[in-house]
PDB file of C-alpha atoms in Angstrom:
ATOM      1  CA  UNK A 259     -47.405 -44.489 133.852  1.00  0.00           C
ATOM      2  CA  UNK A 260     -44.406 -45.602 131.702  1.00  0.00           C
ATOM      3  CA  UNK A 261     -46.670 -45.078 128.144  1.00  0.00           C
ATOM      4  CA  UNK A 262     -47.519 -42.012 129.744  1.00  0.00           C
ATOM      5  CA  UNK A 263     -43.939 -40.729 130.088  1.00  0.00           C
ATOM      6  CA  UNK A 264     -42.266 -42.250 126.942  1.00  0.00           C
ATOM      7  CA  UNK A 265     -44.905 -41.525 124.166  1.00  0.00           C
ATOM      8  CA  UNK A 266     -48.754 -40.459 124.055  1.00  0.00           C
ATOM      9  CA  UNK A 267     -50.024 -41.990 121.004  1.00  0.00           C
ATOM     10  CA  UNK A 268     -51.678 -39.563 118.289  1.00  0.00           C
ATOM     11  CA  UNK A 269     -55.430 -40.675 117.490  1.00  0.00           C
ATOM     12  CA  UNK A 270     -55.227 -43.539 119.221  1.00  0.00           C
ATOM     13  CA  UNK A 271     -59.403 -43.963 119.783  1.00  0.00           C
ATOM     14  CA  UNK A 272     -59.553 -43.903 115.773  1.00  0.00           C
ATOM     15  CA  UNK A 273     -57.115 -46.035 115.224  1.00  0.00           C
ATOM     16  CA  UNK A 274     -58.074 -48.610 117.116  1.00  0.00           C
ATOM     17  CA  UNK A 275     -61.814 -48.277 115.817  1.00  0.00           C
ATOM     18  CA  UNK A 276     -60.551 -48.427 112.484  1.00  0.00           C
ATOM     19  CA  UNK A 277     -58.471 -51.376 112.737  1.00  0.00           C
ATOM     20  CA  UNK A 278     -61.856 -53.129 113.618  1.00  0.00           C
ATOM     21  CA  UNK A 279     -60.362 -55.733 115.474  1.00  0.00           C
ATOM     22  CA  UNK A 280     -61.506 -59.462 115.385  1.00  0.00           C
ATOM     23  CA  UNK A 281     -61.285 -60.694 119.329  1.00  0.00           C
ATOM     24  CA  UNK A 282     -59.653 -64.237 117.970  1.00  0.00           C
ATOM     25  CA  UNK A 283     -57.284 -62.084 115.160  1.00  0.00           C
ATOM     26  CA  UNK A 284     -53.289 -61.390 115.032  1.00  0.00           C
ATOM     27  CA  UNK A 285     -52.197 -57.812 115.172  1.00  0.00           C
ATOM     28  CA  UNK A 286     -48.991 -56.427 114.092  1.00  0.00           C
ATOM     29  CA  UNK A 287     -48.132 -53.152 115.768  1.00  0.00           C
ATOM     30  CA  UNK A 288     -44.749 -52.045 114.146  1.00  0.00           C
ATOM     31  CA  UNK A 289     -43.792 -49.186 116.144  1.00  0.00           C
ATOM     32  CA  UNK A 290     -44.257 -50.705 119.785  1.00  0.00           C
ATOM     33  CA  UNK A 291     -42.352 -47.286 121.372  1.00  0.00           C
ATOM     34  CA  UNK A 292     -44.231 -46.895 124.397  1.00  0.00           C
ATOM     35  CA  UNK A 293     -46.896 -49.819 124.154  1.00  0.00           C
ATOM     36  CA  UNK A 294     -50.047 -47.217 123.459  1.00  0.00           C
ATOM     37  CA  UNK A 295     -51.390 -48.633 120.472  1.00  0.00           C
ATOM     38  CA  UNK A 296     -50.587 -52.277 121.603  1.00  0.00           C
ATOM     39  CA  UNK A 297     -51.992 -52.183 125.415  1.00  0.00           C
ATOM     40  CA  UNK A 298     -55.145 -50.246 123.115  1.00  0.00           C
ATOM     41  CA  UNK A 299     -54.972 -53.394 120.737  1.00  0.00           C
ATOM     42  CA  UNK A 300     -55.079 -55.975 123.691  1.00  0.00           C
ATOM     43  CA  UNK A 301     -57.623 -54.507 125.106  1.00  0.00           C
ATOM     44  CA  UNK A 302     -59.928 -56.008 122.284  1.00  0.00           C
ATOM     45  CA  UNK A 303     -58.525 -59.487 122.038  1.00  0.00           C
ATOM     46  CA  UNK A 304     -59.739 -62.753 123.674  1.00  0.00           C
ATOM     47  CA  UNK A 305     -57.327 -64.953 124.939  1.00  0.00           C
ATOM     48  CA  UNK A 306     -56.811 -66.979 121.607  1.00  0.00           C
ATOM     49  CA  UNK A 307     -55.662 -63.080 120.148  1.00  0.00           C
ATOM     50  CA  UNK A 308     -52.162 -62.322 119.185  1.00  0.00           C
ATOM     51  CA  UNK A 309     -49.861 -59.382 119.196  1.00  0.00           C
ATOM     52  CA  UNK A 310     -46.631 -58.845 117.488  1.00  0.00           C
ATOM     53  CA  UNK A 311     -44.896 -55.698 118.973  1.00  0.00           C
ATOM     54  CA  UNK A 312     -41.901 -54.168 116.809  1.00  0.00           C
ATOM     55  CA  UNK A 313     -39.025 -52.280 117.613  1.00  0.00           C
ATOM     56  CA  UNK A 314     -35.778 -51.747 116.876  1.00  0.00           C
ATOM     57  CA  UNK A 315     -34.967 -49.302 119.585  1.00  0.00           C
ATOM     58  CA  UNK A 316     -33.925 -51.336 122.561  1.00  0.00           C
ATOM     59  CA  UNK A 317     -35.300 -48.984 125.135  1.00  0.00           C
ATOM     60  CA  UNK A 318     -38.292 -49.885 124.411  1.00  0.00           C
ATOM     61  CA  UNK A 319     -37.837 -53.117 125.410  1.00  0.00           C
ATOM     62  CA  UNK A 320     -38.089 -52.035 128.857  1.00  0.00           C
ATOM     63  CA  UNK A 321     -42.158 -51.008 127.908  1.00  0.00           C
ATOM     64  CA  UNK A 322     -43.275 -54.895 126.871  1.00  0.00           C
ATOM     65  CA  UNK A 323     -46.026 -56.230 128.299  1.00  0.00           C
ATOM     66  CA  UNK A 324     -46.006 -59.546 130.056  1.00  0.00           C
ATOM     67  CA  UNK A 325     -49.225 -61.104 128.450  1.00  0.00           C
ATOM     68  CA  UNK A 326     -49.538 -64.290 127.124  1.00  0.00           C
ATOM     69  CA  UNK A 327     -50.582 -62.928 123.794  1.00  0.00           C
ATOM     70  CA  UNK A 328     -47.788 -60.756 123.413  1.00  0.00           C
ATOM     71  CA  UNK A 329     -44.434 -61.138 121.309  1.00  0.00           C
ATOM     72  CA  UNK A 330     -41.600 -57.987 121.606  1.00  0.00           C
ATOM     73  CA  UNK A 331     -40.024 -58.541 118.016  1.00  0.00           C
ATOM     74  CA  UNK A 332     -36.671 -56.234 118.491  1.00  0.00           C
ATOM     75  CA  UNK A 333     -36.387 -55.733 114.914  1.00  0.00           C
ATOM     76  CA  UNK A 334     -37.050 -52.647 112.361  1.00  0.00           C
ATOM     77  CA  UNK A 335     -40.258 -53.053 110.510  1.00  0.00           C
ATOM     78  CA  UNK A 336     -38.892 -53.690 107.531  1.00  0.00           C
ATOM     79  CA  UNK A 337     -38.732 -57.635 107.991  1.00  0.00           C
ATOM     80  CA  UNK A 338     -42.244 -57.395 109.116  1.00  0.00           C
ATOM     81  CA  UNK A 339     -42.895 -60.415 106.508  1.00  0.00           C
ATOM     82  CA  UNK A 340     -39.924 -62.505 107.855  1.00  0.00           C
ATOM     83  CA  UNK A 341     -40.517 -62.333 111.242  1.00  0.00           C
ATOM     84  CA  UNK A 342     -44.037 -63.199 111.022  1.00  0.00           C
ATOM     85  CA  UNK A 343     -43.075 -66.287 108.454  1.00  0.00           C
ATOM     86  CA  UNK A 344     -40.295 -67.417 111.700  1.00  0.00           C
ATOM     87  CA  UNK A 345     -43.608 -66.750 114.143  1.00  0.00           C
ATOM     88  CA  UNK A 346     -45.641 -69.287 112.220  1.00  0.00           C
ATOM     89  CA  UNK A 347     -48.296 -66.432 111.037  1.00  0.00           C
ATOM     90  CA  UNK A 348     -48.961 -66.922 107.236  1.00  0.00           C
ATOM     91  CA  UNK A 349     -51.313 -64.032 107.492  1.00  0.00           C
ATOM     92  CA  UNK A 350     -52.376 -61.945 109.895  1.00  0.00           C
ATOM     93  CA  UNK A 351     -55.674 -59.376 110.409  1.00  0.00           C
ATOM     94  CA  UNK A 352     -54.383 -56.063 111.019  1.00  0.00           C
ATOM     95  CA  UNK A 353     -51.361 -53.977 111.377  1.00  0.00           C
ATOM     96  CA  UNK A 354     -50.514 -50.208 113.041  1.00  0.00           C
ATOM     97  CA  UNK A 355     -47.815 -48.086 111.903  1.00  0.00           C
ATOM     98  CA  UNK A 356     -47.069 -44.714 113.853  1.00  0.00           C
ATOM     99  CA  UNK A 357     -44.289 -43.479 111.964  1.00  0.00           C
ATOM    100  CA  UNK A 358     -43.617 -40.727 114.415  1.00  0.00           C
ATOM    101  CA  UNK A 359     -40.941 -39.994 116.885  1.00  0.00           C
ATOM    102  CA  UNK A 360     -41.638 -40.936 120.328  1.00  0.00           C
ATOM    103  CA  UNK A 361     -41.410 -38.043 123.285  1.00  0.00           C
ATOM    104  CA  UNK A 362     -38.866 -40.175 124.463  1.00  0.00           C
ATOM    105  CA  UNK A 363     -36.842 -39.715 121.686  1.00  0.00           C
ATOM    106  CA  UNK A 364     -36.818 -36.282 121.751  1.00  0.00           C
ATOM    107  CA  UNK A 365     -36.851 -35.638 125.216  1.00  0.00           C
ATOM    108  CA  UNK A 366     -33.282 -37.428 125.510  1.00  0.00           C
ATOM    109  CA  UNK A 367     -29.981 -34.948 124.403  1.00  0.00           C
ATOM    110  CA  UNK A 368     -28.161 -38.240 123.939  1.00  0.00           C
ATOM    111  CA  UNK A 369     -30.137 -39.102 121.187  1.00  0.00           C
ATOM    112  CA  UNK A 370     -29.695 -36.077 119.468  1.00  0.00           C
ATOM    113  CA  UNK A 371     -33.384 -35.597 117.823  1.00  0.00           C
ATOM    114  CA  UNK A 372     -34.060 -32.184 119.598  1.00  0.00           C
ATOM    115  CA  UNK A 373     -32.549 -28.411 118.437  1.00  0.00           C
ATOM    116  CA  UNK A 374     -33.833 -28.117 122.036  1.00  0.00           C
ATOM    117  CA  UNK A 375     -30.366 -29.443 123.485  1.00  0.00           C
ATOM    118  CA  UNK A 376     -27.388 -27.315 122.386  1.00  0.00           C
ATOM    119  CA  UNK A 377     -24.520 -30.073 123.623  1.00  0.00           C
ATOM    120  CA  UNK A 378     -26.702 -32.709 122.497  1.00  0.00           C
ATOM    121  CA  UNK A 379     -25.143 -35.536 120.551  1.00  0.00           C
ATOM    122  CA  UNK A 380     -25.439 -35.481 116.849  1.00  0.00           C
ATOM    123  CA  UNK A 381     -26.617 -39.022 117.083  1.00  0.00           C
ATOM    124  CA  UNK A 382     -30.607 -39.706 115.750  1.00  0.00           C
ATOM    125  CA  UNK A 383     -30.223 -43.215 115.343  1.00  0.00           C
ATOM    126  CA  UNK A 384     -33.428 -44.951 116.067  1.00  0.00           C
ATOM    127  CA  UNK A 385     -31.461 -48.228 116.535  1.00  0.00           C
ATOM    128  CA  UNK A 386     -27.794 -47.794 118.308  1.00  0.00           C
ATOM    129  CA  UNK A 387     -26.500 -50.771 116.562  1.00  0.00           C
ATOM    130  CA  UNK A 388     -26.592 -49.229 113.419  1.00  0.00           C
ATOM    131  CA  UNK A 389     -23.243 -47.017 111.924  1.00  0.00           C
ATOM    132  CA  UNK A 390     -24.377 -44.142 110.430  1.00  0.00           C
ATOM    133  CA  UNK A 391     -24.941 -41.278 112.403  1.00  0.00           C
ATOM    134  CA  UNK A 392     -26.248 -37.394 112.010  1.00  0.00           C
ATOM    135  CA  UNK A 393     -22.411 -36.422 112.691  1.00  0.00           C
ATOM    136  CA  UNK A 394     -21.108 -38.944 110.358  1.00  0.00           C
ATOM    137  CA  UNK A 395     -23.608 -37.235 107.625  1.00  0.00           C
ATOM    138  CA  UNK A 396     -22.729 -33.441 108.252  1.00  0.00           C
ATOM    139  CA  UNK A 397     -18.752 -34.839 108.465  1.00  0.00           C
ATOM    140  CA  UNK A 398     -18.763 -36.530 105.128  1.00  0.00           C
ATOM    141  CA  UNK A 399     -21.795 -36.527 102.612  1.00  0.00           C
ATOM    142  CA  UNK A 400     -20.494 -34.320  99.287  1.00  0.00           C
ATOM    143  CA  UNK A 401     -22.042 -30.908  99.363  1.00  0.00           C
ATOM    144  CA  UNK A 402     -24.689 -32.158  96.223  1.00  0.00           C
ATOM    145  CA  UNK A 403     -25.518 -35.120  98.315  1.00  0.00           C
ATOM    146  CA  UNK A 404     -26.249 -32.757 101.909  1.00  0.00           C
ATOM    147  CA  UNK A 405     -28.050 -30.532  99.751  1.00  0.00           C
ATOM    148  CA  UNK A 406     -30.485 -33.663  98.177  1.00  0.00           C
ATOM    149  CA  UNK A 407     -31.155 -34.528 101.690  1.00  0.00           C
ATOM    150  CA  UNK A 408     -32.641 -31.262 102.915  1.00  0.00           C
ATOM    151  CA  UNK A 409     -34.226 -30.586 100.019  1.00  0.00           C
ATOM    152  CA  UNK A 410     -36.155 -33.911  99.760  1.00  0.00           C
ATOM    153  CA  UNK A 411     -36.241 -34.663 103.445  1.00  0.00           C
ATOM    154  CA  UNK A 412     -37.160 -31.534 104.742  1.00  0.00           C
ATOM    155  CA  UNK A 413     -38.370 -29.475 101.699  1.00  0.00           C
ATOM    156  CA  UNK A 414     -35.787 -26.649 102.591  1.00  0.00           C
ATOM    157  CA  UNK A 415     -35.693 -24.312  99.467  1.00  0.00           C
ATOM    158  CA  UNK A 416     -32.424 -22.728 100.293  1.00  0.00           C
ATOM    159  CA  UNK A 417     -30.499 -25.980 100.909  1.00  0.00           C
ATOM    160  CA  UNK A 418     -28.136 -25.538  98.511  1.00  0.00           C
ATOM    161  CA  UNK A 419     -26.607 -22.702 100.309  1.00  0.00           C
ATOM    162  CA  UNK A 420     -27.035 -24.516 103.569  1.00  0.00           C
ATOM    163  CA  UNK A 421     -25.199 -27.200 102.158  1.00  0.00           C
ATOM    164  CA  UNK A 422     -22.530 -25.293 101.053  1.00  0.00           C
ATOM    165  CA  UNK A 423     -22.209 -23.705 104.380  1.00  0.00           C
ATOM    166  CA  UNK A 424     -21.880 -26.737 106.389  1.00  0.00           C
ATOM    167  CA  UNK A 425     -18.821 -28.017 103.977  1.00  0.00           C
ATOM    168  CA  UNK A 426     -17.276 -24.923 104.201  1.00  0.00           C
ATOM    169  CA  UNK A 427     -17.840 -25.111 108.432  1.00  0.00           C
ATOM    170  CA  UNK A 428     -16.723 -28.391 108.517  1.00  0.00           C
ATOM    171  CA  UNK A 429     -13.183 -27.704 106.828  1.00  0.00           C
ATOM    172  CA  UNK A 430     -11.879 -26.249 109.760  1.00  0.00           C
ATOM    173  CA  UNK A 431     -13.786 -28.054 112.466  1.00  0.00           C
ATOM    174  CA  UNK A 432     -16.277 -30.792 112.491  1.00  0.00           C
ATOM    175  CA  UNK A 433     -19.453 -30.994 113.621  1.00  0.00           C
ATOM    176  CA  UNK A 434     -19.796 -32.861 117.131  1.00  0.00           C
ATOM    177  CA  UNK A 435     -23.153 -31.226 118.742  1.00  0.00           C
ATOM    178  CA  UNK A 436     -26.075 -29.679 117.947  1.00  0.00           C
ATOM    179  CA  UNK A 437     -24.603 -26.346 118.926  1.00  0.00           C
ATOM    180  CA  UNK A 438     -22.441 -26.826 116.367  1.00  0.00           C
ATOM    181  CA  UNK A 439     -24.815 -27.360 113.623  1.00  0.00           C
ATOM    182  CA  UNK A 440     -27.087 -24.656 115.189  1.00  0.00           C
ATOM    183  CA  UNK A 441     -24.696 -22.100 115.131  1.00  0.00           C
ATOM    184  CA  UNK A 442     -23.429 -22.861 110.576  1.00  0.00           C
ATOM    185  CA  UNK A 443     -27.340 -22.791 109.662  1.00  0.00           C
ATOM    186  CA  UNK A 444     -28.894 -20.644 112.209  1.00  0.00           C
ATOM    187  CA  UNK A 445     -28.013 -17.243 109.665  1.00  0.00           C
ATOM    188  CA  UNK A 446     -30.770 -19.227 107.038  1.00  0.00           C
ATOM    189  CA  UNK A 447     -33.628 -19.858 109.319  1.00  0.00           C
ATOM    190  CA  UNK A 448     -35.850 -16.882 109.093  1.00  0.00           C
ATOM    191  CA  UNK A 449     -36.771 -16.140 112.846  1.00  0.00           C
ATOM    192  CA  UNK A 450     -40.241 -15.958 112.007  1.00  0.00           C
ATOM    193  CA  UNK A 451     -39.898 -19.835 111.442  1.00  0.00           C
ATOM    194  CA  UNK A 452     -37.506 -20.791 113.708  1.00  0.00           C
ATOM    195  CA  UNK A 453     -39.522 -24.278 114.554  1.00  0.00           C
ATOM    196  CA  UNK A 454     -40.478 -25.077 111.720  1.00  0.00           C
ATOM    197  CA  UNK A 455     -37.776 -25.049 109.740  1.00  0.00           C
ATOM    198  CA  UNK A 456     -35.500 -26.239 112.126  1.00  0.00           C
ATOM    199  CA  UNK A 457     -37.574 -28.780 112.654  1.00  0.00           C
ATOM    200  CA  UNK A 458     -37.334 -29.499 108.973  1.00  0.00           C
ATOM    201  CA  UNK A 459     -33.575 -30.002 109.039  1.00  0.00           C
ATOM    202  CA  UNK A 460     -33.289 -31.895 111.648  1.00  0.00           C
ATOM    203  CA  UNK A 461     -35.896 -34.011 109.975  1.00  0.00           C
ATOM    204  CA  UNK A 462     -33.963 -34.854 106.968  1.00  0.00           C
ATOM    205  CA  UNK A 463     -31.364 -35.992 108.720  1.00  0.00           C
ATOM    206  CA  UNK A 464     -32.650 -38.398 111.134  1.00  0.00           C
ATOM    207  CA  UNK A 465     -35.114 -39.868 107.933  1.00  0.00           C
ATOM    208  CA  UNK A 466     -31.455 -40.107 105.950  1.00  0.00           C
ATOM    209  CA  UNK A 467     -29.828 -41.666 109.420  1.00  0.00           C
ATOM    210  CA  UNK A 468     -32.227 -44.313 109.601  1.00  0.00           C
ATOM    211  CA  UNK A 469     -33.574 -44.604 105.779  1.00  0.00           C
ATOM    212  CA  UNK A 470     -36.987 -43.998 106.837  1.00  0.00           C
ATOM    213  CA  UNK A 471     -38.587 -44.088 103.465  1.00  0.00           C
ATOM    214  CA  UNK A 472     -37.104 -46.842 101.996  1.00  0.00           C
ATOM    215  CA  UNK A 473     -37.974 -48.968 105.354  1.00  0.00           C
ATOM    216  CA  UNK A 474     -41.591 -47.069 104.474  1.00  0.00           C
ATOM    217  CA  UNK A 475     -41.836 -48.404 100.995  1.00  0.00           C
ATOM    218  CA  UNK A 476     -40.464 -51.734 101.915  1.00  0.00           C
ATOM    219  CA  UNK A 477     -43.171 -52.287 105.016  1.00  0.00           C
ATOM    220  CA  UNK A 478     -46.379 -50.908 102.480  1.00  0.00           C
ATOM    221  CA  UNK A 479     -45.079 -53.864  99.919  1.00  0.00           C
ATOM    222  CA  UNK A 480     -44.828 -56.313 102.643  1.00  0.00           C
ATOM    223  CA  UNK A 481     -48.655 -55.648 104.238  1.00  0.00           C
ATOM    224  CA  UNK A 482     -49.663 -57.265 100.492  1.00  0.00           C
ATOM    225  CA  UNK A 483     -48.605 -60.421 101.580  1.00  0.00           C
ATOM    226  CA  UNK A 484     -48.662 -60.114 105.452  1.00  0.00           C
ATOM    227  CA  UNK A 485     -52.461 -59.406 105.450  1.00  0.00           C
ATOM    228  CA  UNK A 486     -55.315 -61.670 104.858  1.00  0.00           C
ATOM    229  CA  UNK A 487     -58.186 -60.558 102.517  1.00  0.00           C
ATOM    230  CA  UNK A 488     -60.453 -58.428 104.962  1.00  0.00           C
ATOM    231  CA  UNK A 489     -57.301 -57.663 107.208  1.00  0.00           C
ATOM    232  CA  UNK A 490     -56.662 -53.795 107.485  1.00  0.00           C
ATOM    233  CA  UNK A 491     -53.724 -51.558 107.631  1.00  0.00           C
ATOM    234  CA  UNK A 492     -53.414 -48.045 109.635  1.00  0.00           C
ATOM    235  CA  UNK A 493     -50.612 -45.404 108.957  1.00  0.00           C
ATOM    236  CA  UNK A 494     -49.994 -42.739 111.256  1.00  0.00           C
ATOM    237  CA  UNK A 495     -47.681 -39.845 109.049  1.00  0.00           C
ATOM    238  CA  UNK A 496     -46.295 -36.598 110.411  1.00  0.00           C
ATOM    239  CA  UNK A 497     -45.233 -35.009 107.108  1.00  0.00           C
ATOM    240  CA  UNK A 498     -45.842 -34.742 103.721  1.00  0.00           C
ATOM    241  CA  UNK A 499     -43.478 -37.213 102.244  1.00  0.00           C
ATOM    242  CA  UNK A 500     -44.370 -39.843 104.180  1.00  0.00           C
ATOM    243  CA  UNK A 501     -48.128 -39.354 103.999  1.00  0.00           C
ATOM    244  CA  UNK A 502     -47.913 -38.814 100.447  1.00  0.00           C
ATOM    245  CA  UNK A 503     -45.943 -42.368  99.672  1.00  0.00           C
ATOM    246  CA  UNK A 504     -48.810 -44.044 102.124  1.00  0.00           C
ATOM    247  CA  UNK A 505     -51.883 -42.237 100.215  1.00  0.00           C
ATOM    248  CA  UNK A 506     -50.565 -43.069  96.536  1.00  0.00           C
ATOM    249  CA  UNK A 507     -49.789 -47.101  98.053  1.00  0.00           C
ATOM    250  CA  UNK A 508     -53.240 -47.452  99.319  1.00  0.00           C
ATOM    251  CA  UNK A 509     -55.170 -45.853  96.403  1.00  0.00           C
ATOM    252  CA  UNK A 510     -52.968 -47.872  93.976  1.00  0.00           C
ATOM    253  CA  UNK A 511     -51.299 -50.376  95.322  1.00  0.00           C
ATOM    254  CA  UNK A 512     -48.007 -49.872  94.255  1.00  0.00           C
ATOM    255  CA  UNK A 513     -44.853 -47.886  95.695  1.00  0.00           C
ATOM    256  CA  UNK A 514     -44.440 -45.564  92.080  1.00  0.00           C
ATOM    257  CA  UNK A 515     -48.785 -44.522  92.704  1.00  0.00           C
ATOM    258  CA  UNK A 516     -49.126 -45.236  89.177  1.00  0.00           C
ATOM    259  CA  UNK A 517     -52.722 -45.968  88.416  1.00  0.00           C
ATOM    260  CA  UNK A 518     -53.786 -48.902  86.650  1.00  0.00           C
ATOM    261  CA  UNK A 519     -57.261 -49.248  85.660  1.00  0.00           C
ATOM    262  CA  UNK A 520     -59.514 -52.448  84.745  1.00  0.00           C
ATOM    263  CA  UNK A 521     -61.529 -53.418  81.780  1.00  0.00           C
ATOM    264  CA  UNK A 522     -64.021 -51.186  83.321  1.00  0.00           C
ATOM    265  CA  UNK A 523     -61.962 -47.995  84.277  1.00  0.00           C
ATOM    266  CA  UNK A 524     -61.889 -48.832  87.526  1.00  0.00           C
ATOM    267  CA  UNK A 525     -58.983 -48.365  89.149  1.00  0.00           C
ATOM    268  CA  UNK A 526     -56.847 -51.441  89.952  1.00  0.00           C
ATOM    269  CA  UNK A 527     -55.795 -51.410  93.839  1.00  0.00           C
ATOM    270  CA  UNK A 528     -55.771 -54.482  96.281  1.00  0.00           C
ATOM    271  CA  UNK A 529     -57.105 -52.175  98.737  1.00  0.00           C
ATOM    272  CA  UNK A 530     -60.101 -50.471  99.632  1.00  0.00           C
ATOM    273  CA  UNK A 531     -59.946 -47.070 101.437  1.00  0.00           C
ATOM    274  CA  UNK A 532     -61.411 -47.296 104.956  1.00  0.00           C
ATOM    275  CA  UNK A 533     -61.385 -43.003 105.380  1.00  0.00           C
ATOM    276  CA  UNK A 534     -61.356 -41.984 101.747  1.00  0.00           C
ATOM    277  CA  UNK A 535     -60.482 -38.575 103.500  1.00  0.00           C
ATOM    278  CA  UNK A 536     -57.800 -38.610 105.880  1.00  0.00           C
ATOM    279  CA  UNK A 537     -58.165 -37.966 109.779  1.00  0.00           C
ATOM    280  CA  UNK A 538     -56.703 -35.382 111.418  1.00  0.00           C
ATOM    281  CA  UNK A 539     -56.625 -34.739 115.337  1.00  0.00           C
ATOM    282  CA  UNK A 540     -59.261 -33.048 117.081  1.00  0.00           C
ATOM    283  CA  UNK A 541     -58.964 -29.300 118.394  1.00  0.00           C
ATOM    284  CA  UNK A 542     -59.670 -31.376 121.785  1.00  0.00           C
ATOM    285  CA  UNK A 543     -56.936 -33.667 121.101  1.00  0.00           C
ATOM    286  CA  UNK A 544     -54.262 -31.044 120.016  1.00  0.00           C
ATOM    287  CA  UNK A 545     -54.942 -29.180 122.918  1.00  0.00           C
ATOM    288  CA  UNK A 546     -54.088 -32.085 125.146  1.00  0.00           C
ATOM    289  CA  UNK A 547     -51.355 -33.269 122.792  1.00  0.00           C
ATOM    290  CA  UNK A 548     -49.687 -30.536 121.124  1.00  0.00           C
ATOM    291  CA  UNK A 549     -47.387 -32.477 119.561  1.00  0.00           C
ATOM    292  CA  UNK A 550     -50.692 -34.660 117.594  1.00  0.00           C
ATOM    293  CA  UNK A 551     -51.084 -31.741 115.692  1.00  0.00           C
ATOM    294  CA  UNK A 552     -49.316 -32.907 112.231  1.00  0.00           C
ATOM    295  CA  UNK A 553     -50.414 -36.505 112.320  1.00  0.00           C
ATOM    296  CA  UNK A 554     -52.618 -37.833 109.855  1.00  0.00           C
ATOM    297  CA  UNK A 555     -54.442 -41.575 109.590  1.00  0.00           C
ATOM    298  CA  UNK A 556     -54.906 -43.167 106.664  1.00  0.00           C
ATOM    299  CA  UNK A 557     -56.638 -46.456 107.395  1.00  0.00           C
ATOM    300  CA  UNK A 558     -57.330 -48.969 104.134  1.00  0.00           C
ATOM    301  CA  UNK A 559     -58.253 -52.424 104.122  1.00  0.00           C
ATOM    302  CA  UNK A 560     -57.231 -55.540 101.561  1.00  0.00           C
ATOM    303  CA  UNK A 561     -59.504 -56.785  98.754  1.00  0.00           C
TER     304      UNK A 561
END
């Protein structure tokens, strides 16, 4: 009942298939959230198995499982290689990913992730510990910097103007809630597209809050090492950026997607594509899951 109220996992059936777990292997699953994927995961080891379950966000600490074969690692992925060397695991036969935000997340107006809640905090840290903060962002980044963010974040067209808006807002009062961000850009969203592009702002600043792609980039490097020859990988993305970063990694094995070809014009990749095309919810599972609707799995599987 807890999974059920904190997150429902996106194409969780096809991840789990795809993973093609080995009843004896080691399992990372680096966005533990509400324990869907890693109850799923469990589920399909013996009792020699092993699960490592990441998070940095200590509420969902309250979701671990008390198994045997379980570990809670409270940490952000990005020391997924570290954690596992401290754990004893040299290599390991699978890991999850689903980069998404948890219901929890944005069913919370303390946390700030929702336009939903006008006098929510302008928080979206995924782990409290850290310093920066949404607020801190819209307070202080230069107007060229703000106006990066939304434009590679959240693919905003017009966020030059936006960002010139919100330094202009903030000279006579800063920004404190949502409301008060709401009310500086709500004059550039087009009321056609309220949601989504709302939805896109508020995305580049929780991906510049918690560095999303560079955590991203540094977790794709790490699998390299992390997973033994046969082991697999599976990426749940939510938007373009990230899904684009994951596609080019797996098809070339490398963070820049350059290809590199062999003697034979092959091209050179440690990987092999489990779903050369990508997966996509069903019409059945969107209807039960609205919020599955954007996801998209990319599964692949070391050479």
């Amino acid at each position: 009942m807890m999974e059920l109220a904190y997150h429902i996992p996106a194409l969780l059936n096809e991840t789990v298939e795809g993973l093609e777990i080995l009843p004896d292997g080691v399992y990372a699953d680096l966005t533990f959230g509400g324990g869907g994927h890693s109850r799923a995961i469990l589920s399909h080891l013996s009792d020699n198995g092993k699960l490592y379950g990441f998070d940095q966000d200590i509420d969902a600490y309250a979701n671990r499982i008390d198994d045997k074969r379980f570990t809670f690692v409270y940490s952000n992925f990005r020391y997924l290689s570290n954690f596992m060397r401290y754990y004893g695991e040299e290599q390991i036969d699978g890991i999850v990913a689903d980069l998404g935000v948890s219901f929890h997340h944005f069913d919370d107006e303390k946390r700030g992730f929702s336009f939903r809640f006008e006098e929510g905090e302008l928080d979206m840290r995924m782990n409290r510990n850290s310093s920066l903060t949404a607020r801190d962002i819209l307070n202080t980044y230069t107007e060229e910097r703000l106006a990066d963010i939304f434009f590679l974040f959240g693919e905003m067209k017009n966020s030059r103007r936006v960002a010139s808006e919100i330094v202009k807002a903030r000279a006579s009062r800063s920004f404190a809630t949502t409301d008060d961000f709401l009310k500086v850009v709500s004059k550039f969203i087009k009321p056609t597209q309220e949601k989504k592009e709302l939805a896109q702002l508020f995305q580049a600043l929780r991906i510049e809050v918690n560095n999303e792609i560079d955590v991203l980039k540094s977790m794709l490097s790490q699998s390299l090492k992390v997973l033994k020859p046969g082991g697999r990988i599976a990426v749940l993305t939510y938007h373009s950026l990230e899904d684009r970063i994951v596609k080019n990694y797996f098809k070339t094995g490398n963070i820049s997607g350059k290809v590199e070809k062999d003697f034979f014009g092959r091209i050179d990749t440690p990987f092999r594509l489990v779903n050369n095309k990508v997966i996509v919810p069903s019409d059945e599972e969107i209807e039960r899951n609205p919020r599955s609707r954007s996801a998209k799995l990319r599964i692949a599987e070391k050479l």
